[in-house]
Amino acid sequence: EAGVTQFPSHSVIEKGQTVTLRCDPISGHDNLYWYRRVMGKEIKFLLHFVKESKQDESGMPNNRFLAERTGGTYSTLKVQPAELEDSGVYFCASSQVTGVYGYTFGSGTRLTVV
Amino acid sequence: KQEVTQIPAALSVPEGENLVLNCSFTDSAIYNLQWFRQDPGKGLTSLLLIQSSQREQTSGRLNASLDKSSGRSTLYIAASQPGDSATYLCAVSPMEYGNKLVFGAGTILRVKS
Protein backbone atom coordinates (compact mmCIF):
# COMPACT_ATOMS: atom_id res chain seq x y z
CA GLU A 1 0.00 0.00 0.00
CA ALA A 2 1.11 3.56 -0.56
CA GLY A 3 2.46 5.33 2.49
CA VAL A 4 1.71 8.76 3.86
CA THR A 5 2.63 11.35 1.25
CA GLN A 6 3.55 14.93 2.00
CA PHE A 7 4.38 17.78 -0.31
CA PRO A 8 6.21 19.86 -0.90
CA SER A 9 9.25 18.22 0.61
CA HIS A 10 10.91 21.59 1.03
CA SER A 11 9.59 25.13 1.06
CA VAL A 12 11.46 28.38 1.50
CA ILE A 13 9.31 31.46 1.92
CA GLU A 14 9.73 34.99 3.15
CA LYS A 15 8.35 36.19 6.42
CA GLY A 16 4.79 37.35 5.96
CA GLN A 17 4.03 35.05 3.06
CA THR A 18 1.55 32.19 3.07
CA VAL A 19 2.43 28.53 2.71
CA THR A 20 0.17 25.50 2.39
CA LEU A 21 1.40 22.03 3.23
CA ARG A 22 -0.44 18.95 2.05
CA CYS A 23 -0.71 15.45 3.45
CA ASP A 24 -2.25 12.39 1.84
CA PRO A 25 -2.79 9.67 4.44
CA ILE A 26 -2.89 5.95 3.83
CA SER A 27 -6.16 5.08 2.17
CA GLY A 28 -8.74 4.02 4.74
CA HIS A 29 -7.00 5.64 7.68
CA ASP A 30 -9.56 7.79 9.45
CA ASN A 31 -7.02 9.31 11.82
CA LEU A 32 -4.67 11.97 10.55
CA TYR A 33 -2.17 13.91 12.66
CA TRP A 34 0.13 16.84 12.17
CA TYR A 35 3.36 17.19 14.14
CA ARG A 36 6.31 19.51 13.79
CA ARG A 37 9.90 19.69 14.88
CA VAL A 38 11.52 23.06 15.24
CA MET A 39 15.29 23.28 15.40
CA GLY A 40 16.75 21.72 18.51
CA LYS A 41 13.41 20.72 20.00
CA GLU A 42 11.35 17.56 20.28
CA ILE A 43 8.69 16.66 17.78
CA LYS A 44 5.47 18.21 19.02
CA PHE A 45 1.85 17.37 18.34
CA LEU A 46 -0.18 19.97 16.45
CA LEU A 47 -3.59 18.43 15.79
CA HIS A 48 -5.60 15.31 15.14
CA PHE A 49 -8.39 14.70 12.64
CA VAL A 50 -10.86 11.85 12.75
CA LYS A 51 -12.19 11.77 9.23
CA GLU A 52 -13.01 15.41 8.49
CA SER A 53 -13.50 16.49 12.10
CA LYS A 54 -10.86 18.08 14.29
CA GLN A 55 -10.60 15.79 17.30
CA ASP A 56 -7.88 17.72 19.07
CA GLU A 57 -6.15 20.92 17.99
CA SER A 58 -4.60 21.76 21.31
CA GLY A 59 -1.09 21.81 19.86
CA MET A 60 -1.72 24.46 17.24
CA PRO A 61 0.62 27.35 18.13
CA ASN A 62 -1.68 30.25 17.23
CA ASN A 63 -4.36 31.38 14.82
CA ARG A 64 -1.89 31.82 11.98
CA PHE A 65 -2.14 28.06 11.51
CA LEU A 66 -5.21 26.60 9.83
CA ALA A 67 -5.70 22.91 9.14
CA GLU A 68 -8.41 21.37 7.04
CA ARG A 69 -9.35 17.89 5.93
CA THR A 70 -11.99 18.10 3.29
CA GLY A 71 -14.07 14.96 2.81
CA GLY A 72 -11.94 13.05 5.27
CA THR A 73 -9.21 12.39 2.74
CA TYR A 74 -6.15 14.60 2.34
CA SER A 75 -5.33 17.41 4.73
CA THR A 76 -3.79 20.82 4.32
CA LEU A 77 -1.97 22.96 6.85
CA LYS A 78 -1.81 26.63 6.01
CA VAL A 79 0.46 29.11 7.72
CA GLN A 80 -0.57 32.71 7.14
CA PRO A 81 1.36 34.93 7.61
CA ALA A 82 4.51 32.91 8.20
CA GLU A 83 6.97 34.00 10.88
CA LEU A 84 10.62 33.07 11.36
CA GLU A 85 9.81 30.80 14.31
CA ASP A 86 7.57 28.68 12.11
CA SER A 87 10.63 27.18 10.45
CA GLY A 88 10.98 23.47 11.05
CA VAL A 89 9.92 20.10 9.74
CA TYR A 90 6.20 19.41 9.58
CA PHE A 91 5.24 15.75 9.75
CA CYS A 92 1.95 14.14 8.94
CA ALA A 93 0.93 10.71 10.22
CA SER A 94 -2.08 8.48 9.87
CA SER A 95 -3.44 5.49 11.74
CA GLN A 96 -6.34 3.10 11.46
CA VAL A 97 -7.61 2.86 15.00
CA THR A 98 -7.43 5.58 17.62
CA GLY A 99 -5.20 4.87 20.58
CA VAL A 100 -4.32 1.29 19.82
CA TYR A 101 -2.13 0.86 16.81
CA GLY A 102 0.99 2.63 15.76
CA TYR A 103 1.32 5.45 13.35
CA THR A 104 2.73 5.73 9.85
CA PHE A 105 4.56 8.97 9.27
CA GLY A 106 5.23 10.82 6.08
CA SER A 107 8.67 12.07 5.13
CA GLY A 108 7.86 15.59 6.27
CA THR A 109 7.94 19.07 4.79
CA ARG A 110 10.94 21.16 5.70
CA LEU A 111 9.74 24.75 5.98
CA THR A 112 12.23 27.60 6.09
CA VAL A 113 10.99 31.11 6.69
CA VAL A 114 13.55 33.79 5.86
CA LYS B 1 2.28 16.38 32.02
CA GLN B 2 3.99 13.53 30.22
CA GLU B 3 7.66 14.03 29.48
CA VAL B 4 9.95 11.69 27.58
CA THR B 5 13.71 11.66 28.03
CA GLN B 6 16.23 9.81 25.91
CA ILE B 7 19.75 8.97 26.96
CA PRO B 8 22.34 9.31 25.55
CA ALA B 9 21.76 12.27 23.25
CA ALA B 10 24.44 10.95 20.92
CA LEU B 11 26.38 7.74 20.61
CA SER B 12 29.30 6.69 18.43
CA VAL B 13 30.30 3.04 18.33
CA PRO B 14 32.46 0.81 16.14
CA GLU B 15 30.74 -1.58 13.80
CA GLY B 16 29.74 -4.87 15.37
CA GLU B 17 29.06 -3.59 18.85
CA ASN B 18 25.85 -4.31 20.69
CA LEU B 19 24.27 -1.16 22.06
CA VAL B 20 21.40 0.04 24.21
CA LEU B 21 19.38 3.20 23.85
CA ASN B 22 17.35 4.38 26.80
CA CYS B 23 13.99 6.07 27.05
CA SER B 24 12.17 7.16 30.19
CA PHE B 25 8.71 8.66 30.62
CA THR B 26 7.11 10.32 33.61
CA ASP B 27 3.54 8.96 33.50
CA SER B 28 2.96 5.22 33.24
CA ALA B 29 -0.60 5.59 31.98
CA ILE B 30 0.11 4.97 28.31
CA TYR B 31 -1.52 3.04 25.49
CA ASN B 32 1.76 2.09 23.89
CA LEU B 33 5.36 3.07 23.26
CA GLN B 34 6.90 3.27 19.84
CA TRP B 35 10.49 3.44 18.65
CA PHE B 36 11.17 5.29 15.42
CA ARG B 37 14.17 5.80 13.24
CA GLN B 38 14.82 9.00 11.30
CA ASP B 39 17.44 9.26 8.59
CA PRO B 40 18.68 12.74 7.63
CA GLY B 41 16.11 14.50 5.47
CA LYS B 42 13.71 11.61 5.71
CA GLY B 43 10.54 10.83 7.61
CA LEU B 44 10.03 8.69 10.66
CA THR B 45 10.16 4.95 10.21
CA SER B 46 8.42 2.90 12.86
CA LEU B 47 10.73 0.21 14.22
CA LEU B 48 8.83 -1.37 17.06
CA LEU B 49 5.51 -0.81 18.81
CA ILE B 50 5.00 -2.14 22.33
CA GLN B 51 1.48 -2.16 23.71
CA SER B 52 1.10 -1.25 27.37
CA SER B 53 0.34 -4.87 28.25
CA GLN B 54 3.49 -6.17 26.58
CA ARG B 55 7.02 -6.41 27.93
CA GLU B 56 9.04 -6.53 24.75
CA GLN B 57 9.03 -6.71 20.99
CA THR B 58 11.67 -8.00 18.61
CA SER B 59 12.38 -7.37 14.97
CA GLY B 60 15.56 -8.76 13.48
CA ARG B 61 18.53 -7.31 15.32
CA LEU B 62 16.30 -4.96 17.31
CA ASN B 63 14.72 -5.69 20.66
CA ALA B 64 12.68 -3.19 22.63
CA SER B 65 11.59 -3.68 26.21
CA LEU B 66 8.99 -1.84 28.24
CA ASP B 67 8.79 -1.51 32.01
CA LYS B 68 5.68 0.58 32.37
CA SER B 69 5.70 0.74 36.15
CA SER B 70 9.14 2.29 36.24
CA GLY B 71 8.55 4.40 33.14
CA ARG B 72 11.39 2.94 31.11
CA SER B 73 12.06 1.42 27.74
CA THR B 74 15.26 0.26 26.11
CA LEU B 75 16.09 -0.38 22.49
CA TYR B 76 18.76 -2.99 22.05
CA ILE B 77 20.59 -3.15 18.73
CA ALA B 78 22.69 -6.24 18.18
CA ALA B 79 25.78 -6.37 15.99
CA SER B 80 25.50 -2.76 14.88
CA GLN B 81 26.20 -1.82 11.26
CA PRO B 82 27.04 1.51 9.58
CA GLY B 83 23.57 1.41 8.05
CA ASP B 84 22.12 1.68 11.54
CA SER B 85 23.41 5.25 11.76
CA ALA B 86 20.38 7.49 12.26
CA THR B 87 18.41 9.31 14.92
CA TYR B 88 16.34 7.02 17.11
CA LEU B 89 13.20 8.45 18.66
CA CYS B 90 11.05 7.11 21.44
CA ALA B 91 7.42 8.18 21.70
CA VAL B 92 4.59 7.30 24.07
CA SER B 93 0.85 7.53 23.54
CA PRO B 94 -0.45 8.83 26.89
CA MET B 95 -3.95 7.88 28.00
CA GLU B 96 -4.36 11.39 29.39
CA TYR B 97 -4.02 12.96 25.97
CA GLY B 98 -6.09 10.62 23.89
CA ASN B 99 -4.22 9.74 20.76
CA LYS B 100 -1.28 12.15 20.75
CA LEU B 101 2.30 11.01 20.73
CA VAL B 102 4.81 12.57 23.09
CA PHE B 103 8.34 12.31 21.74
CA GLY B 104 11.75 12.31 23.29
CA ALA B 105 14.49 14.43 21.76
CA GLY B 106 16.15 11.38 20.22
CA THR B 107 19.51 9.66 20.26
CA ILE B 108 21.84 10.31 17.34
CA LEU B 109 23.65 7.08 16.59
CA ARG B 110 26.77 6.79 14.49
CA VAL B 111 28.20 3.38 13.72
CA LYS B 112 31.75 3.59 12.40
CA SER B 113 33.06 1.10 9.89
CSV table of C-alpha atoms in Angstrom, one decimal:
chain,number,residue,atom,x,y,z
A,1,GLU,CA,0.0,0.0,0.0
A,2,ALA,CA,1.1,3.6,-0.6
A,3,GLY,CA,2.5,5.3,2.5
A,4,VAL,CA,1.7,8.8,3.9
A,5,THR,CA,2.6,11.4,1.3
A,6,GLN,CA,3.6,14.9,2.0
A,7,PHE,CA,4.4,17.8,-0.3
A,8,PRO,CA,6.2,19.9,-0.9
A,9,SER,CA,9.2,18.2,0.6
A,10,HIS,CA,10.9,21.6,1.0
A,11,SER,CA,9.6,25.1,1.1
A,12,VAL,CA,11.5,28.4,1.5
A,13,ILE,CA,9.3,31.5,1.9
A,14,GLU,CA,9.7,35.0,3.1
A,15,LYS,CA,8.4,36.2,6.4
A,16,GLY,CA,4.8,37.4,6.0
A,17,GLN,CA,4.0,35.1,3.1
A,18,THR,CA,1.6,32.2,3.1
A,19,VAL,CA,2.4,28.5,2.7
A,20,THR,CA,0.2,25.5,2.4
A,21,LEU,CA,1.4,22.0,3.2
A,22,ARG,CA,-0.4,19.0,2.1
A,23,CYS,CA,-0.7,15.5,3.5
A,24,ASP,CA,-2.3,12.4,1.8
A,25,PRO,CA,-2.8,9.7,4.4
A,26,ILE,CA,-2.9,6.0,3.8
A,27,SER,CA,-6.2,5.1,2.2
A,28,GLY,CA,-8.7,4.0,4.7
A,29,HIS,CA,-7.0,5.6,7.7
A,30,ASP,CA,-9.6,7.8,9.4
A,31,ASN,CA,-7.0,9.3,11.8
A,32,LEU,CA,-4.7,12.0,10.6
A,33,TYR,CA,-2.2,13.9,12.7
A,34,TRP,CA,0.1,16.8,12.2
A,35,TYR,CA,3.4,17.2,14.1
A,36,ARG,CA,6.3,19.5,13.8
A,37,ARG,CA,9.9,19.7,14.9
A,38,VAL,CA,11.5,23.1,15.2
A,39,MET,CA,15.3,23.3,15.4
A,40,GLY,CA,16.7,21.7,18.5
A,41,LYS,CA,13.4,20.7,20.0
A,42,GLU,CA,11.4,17.6,20.3
A,43,ILE,CA,8.7,16.7,17.8
A,44,LYS,CA,5.5,18.2,19.0
A,45,PHE,CA,1.8,17.4,18.3
A,46,LEU,CA,-0.2,20.0,16.4
A,47,LEU,CA,-3.6,18.4,15.8
A,48,HIS,CA,-5.6,15.3,15.1
A,49,PHE,CA,-8.4,14.7,12.6
A,50,VAL,CA,-10.9,11.9,12.8
A,51,LYS,CA,-12.2,11.8,9.2
A,52,GLU,CA,-13.0,15.4,8.5
A,53,SER,CA,-13.5,16.5,12.1
A,54,LYS,CA,-10.9,18.1,14.3
A,55,GLN,CA,-10.6,15.8,17.3
A,56,ASP,CA,-7.9,17.7,19.1
A,57,GLU,CA,-6.2,20.9,18.0
A,58,SER,CA,-4.6,21.8,21.3
A,59,GLY,CA,-1.1,21.8,19.9
A,60,MET,CA,-1.7,24.5,17.2
A,61,PRO,CA,0.6,27.4,18.1
A,62,ASN,CA,-1.7,30.2,17.2
A,63,ASN,CA,-4.4,31.4,14.8
A,64,ARG,CA,-1.9,31.8,12.0
A,65,PHE,CA,-2.1,28.1,11.5
A,66,LEU,CA,-5.2,26.6,9.8
A,67,ALA,CA,-5.7,22.9,9.1
A,68,GLU,CA,-8.4,21.4,7.0
A,69,ARG,CA,-9.4,17.9,5.9
A,70,THR,CA,-12.0,18.1,3.3
A,71,GLY,CA,-14.1,15.0,2.8
A,72,GLY,CA,-11.9,13.0,5.3
A,73,THR,CA,-9.2,12.4,2.7
A,74,TYR,CA,-6.2,14.6,2.3
A,75,SER,CA,-5.3,17.4,4.7
A,76,THR,CA,-3.8,20.8,4.3
A,77,LEU,CA,-2.0,23.0,6.9
A,78,LYS,CA,-1.8,26.6,6.0
A,79,VAL,CA,0.5,29.1,7.7
A,80,GLN,CA,-0.6,32.7,7.1
A,81,PRO,CA,1.4,34.9,7.6
A,82,ALA,CA,4.5,32.9,8.2
A,83,GLU,CA,7.0,34.0,10.9
A,84,LEU,CA,10.6,33.1,11.4
A,85,GLU,CA,9.8,30.8,14.3
A,86,ASP,CA,7.6,28.7,12.1
A,87,SER,CA,10.6,27.2,10.5
A,88,GLY,CA,11.0,23.5,11.0
A,89,VAL,CA,9.9,20.1,9.7
A,90,TYR,CA,6.2,19.4,9.6
A,91,PHE,CA,5.2,15.7,9.7
A,92,CYS,CA,1.9,14.1,8.9
A,93,ALA,CA,0.9,10.7,10.2
A,94,SER,CA,-2.1,8.5,9.9
A,95,SER,CA,-3.4,5.5,11.7
A,96,GLN,CA,-6.3,3.1,11.5
A,97,VAL,CA,-7.6,2.9,15.0
A,98,THR,CA,-7.4,5.6,17.6
A,99,GLY,CA,-5.2,4.9,20.6
A,100,VAL,CA,-4.3,1.3,19.8
A,101,TYR,CA,-2.1,0.9,16.8
A,102,GLY,CA,1.0,2.6,15.8
A,103,TYR,CA,1.3,5.5,13.4
A,104,THR,CA,2.7,5.7,9.9
A,105,PHE,CA,4.6,9.0,9.3
A,106,GLY,CA,5.2,10.8,6.1
A,107,SER,CA,8.7,12.1,5.1
A,108,GLY,CA,7.9,15.6,6.3
A,109,THR,CA,7.9,19.1,4.8
A,110,ARG,CA,10.9,21.2,5.7
A,111,LEU,CA,9.7,24.8,6.0
A,112,THR,CA,12.2,27.6,6.1
A,113,VAL,CA,11.0,31.1,6.7
A,114,VAL,CA,13.6,33.8,5.9
B,1,LYS,CA,2.3,16.4,32.0
B,2,GLN,CA,4.0,13.5,30.2
B,3,GLU,CA,7.7,14.0,29.5
B,4,VAL,CA,10.0,11.7,27.6
B,5,THR,CA,13.7,11.7,28.0
B,6,GLN,CA,16.2,9.8,25.9
B,7,ILE,CA,19.8,9.0,27.0
B,8,PRO,CA,22.3,9.3,25.5
B,9,ALA,CA,21.8,12.3,23.3
B,10,ALA,CA,24.4,11.0,20.9
B,11,LEU,CA,26.4,7.7,20.6
B,12,SER,CA,29.3,6.7,18.4
B,13,VAL,CA,30.3,3.0,18.3
B,14,PRO,CA,32.5,0.8,16.1
B,15,GLU,CA,30.7,-1.6,13.8
B,16,GLY,CA,29.7,-4.9,15.4
B,17,GLU,CA,29.1,-3.6,18.9
B,18,ASN,CA,25.9,-4.3,20.7
B,19,LEU,CA,24.3,-1.2,22.1
B,20,VAL,CA,21.4,0.0,24.2
B,21,LEU,CA,19.4,3.2,23.8
B,22,ASN,CA,17.4,4.4,26.8
B,23,CYS,CA,14.0,6.1,27.0
B,24,SER,CA,12.2,7.2,30.2
B,25,PHE,CA,8.7,8.7,30.6
B,26,THR,CA,7.1,10.3,33.6
B,27,ASP,CA,3.5,9.0,33.5
B,28,SER,CA,3.0,5.2,33.2
B,29,ALA,CA,-0.6,5.6,32.0
B,30,ILE,CA,0.1,5.0,28.3
B,31,TYR,CA,-1.5,3.0,25.5
B,32,ASN,CA,1.8,2.1,23.9
B,33,LEU,CA,5.4,3.1,23.3
B,34,GLN,CA,6.9,3.3,19.8
B,35,TRP,CA,10.5,3.4,18.6
B,36,PHE,CA,11.2,5.3,15.4
B,37,ARG,CA,14.2,5.8,13.2
B,38,GLN,CA,14.8,9.0,11.3
B,39,ASP,CA,17.4,9.3,8.6
B,40,PRO,CA,18.7,12.7,7.6
B,41,GLY,CA,16.1,14.5,5.5
B,42,LYS,CA,13.7,11.6,5.7
B,43,GLY,CA,10.5,10.8,7.6
B,44,LEU,CA,10.0,8.7,10.7
B,45,THR,CA,10.2,4.9,10.2
B,46,SER,CA,8.4,2.9,12.9
B,47,LEU,CA,10.7,0.2,14.2
B,48,LEU,CA,8.8,-1.4,17.1
B,49,LEU,CA,5.5,-0.8,18.8
B,50,ILE,CA,5.0,-2.1,22.3
B,51,GLN,CA,1.5,-2.2,23.7
B,52,SER,CA,1.1,-1.2,27.4
B,53,SER,CA,0.3,-4.9,28.3
B,54,GLN,CA,3.5,-6.2,26.6
B,55,ARG,CA,7.0,-6.4,27.9
B,56,GLU,CA,9.0,-6.5,24.7
B,57,GLN,CA,9.0,-6.7,21.0
B,58,THR,CA,11.7,-8.0,18.6
B,59,SER,CA,12.4,-7.4,15.0
B,60,GLY,CA,15.6,-8.8,13.5
B,61,ARG,CA,18.5,-7.3,15.3
B,62,LEU,CA,16.3,-5.0,17.3
B,63,ASN,CA,14.7,-5.7,20.7
B,64,ALA,CA,12.7,-3.2,22.6
B,65,SER,CA,11.6,-3.7,26.2
B,66,LEU,CA,9.0,-1.8,28.2
B,67,ASP,CA,8.8,-1.5,32.0
B,68,LYS,CA,5.7,0.6,32.4
B,69,SER,CA,5.7,0.7,36.2
B,70,SER,CA,9.1,2.3,36.2
B,71,GLY,CA,8.6,4.4,33.1
B,72,ARG,CA,11.4,2.9,31.1
B,73,SER,CA,12.1,1.4,27.7
B,74,THR,CA,15.3,0.3,26.1
B,75,LEU,CA,16.1,-0.4,22.5
B,76,TYR,CA,18.8,-3.0,22.1
B,77,ILE,CA,20.6,-3.2,18.7
B,78,ALA,CA,22.7,-6.2,18.2
B,79,ALA,CA,25.8,-6.4,16.0
B,80,SER,CA,25.5,-2.8,14.9
B,81,GLN,CA,26.2,-1.8,11.3
B,82,PRO,CA,27.0,1.5,9.6
B,83,GLY,CA,23.6,1.4,8.0
B,84,ASP,CA,22.1,1.7,11.5
B,85,SER,CA,23.4,5.2,11.8
B,86,ALA,CA,20.4,7.5,12.3
B,87,THR,CA,18.4,9.3,14.9
B,88,TYR,CA,16.3,7.0,17.1
B,89,LEU,CA,13.2,8.5,18.7
B,90,CYS,CA,11.1,7.1,21.4
B,91,ALA,CA,7.4,8.2,21.7
B,92,VAL,CA,4.6,7.3,24.1
B,93,SER,CA,0.9,7.5,23.5
B,94,PRO,CA,-0.4,8.8,26.9
B,95,MET,CA,-3.9,7.9,28.0
B,96,GLU,CA,-4.4,11.4,29.4
B,97,TYR,CA,-4.0,13.0,26.0
B,98,GLY,CA,-6.1,10.6,23.9
B,99,ASN,CA,-4.2,9.7,20.8
B,100,LYS,CA,-1.3,12.1,20.8
B,101,LEU,CA,2.3,11.0,20.7
B,102,VAL,CA,4.8,12.6,23.1
B,103,PHE,CA,8.3,12.3,21.7
B,104,GLY,CA,11.7,12.3,23.3
B,105,ALA,CA,14.5,14.4,21.8
B,106,GLY,CA,16.1,11.4,20.2
B,107,THR,CA,19.5,9.7,20.3
B,108,ILE,CA,21.8,10.3,17.3
B,109,LEU,CA,23.6,7.1,16.6
B,110,ARG,CA,26.8,6.8,14.5
B,111,VAL,CA,28.2,3.4,13.7
B,112,LYS,CA,31.7,3.6,12.4
B,113,SER,CA,33.1,1.1,9.9
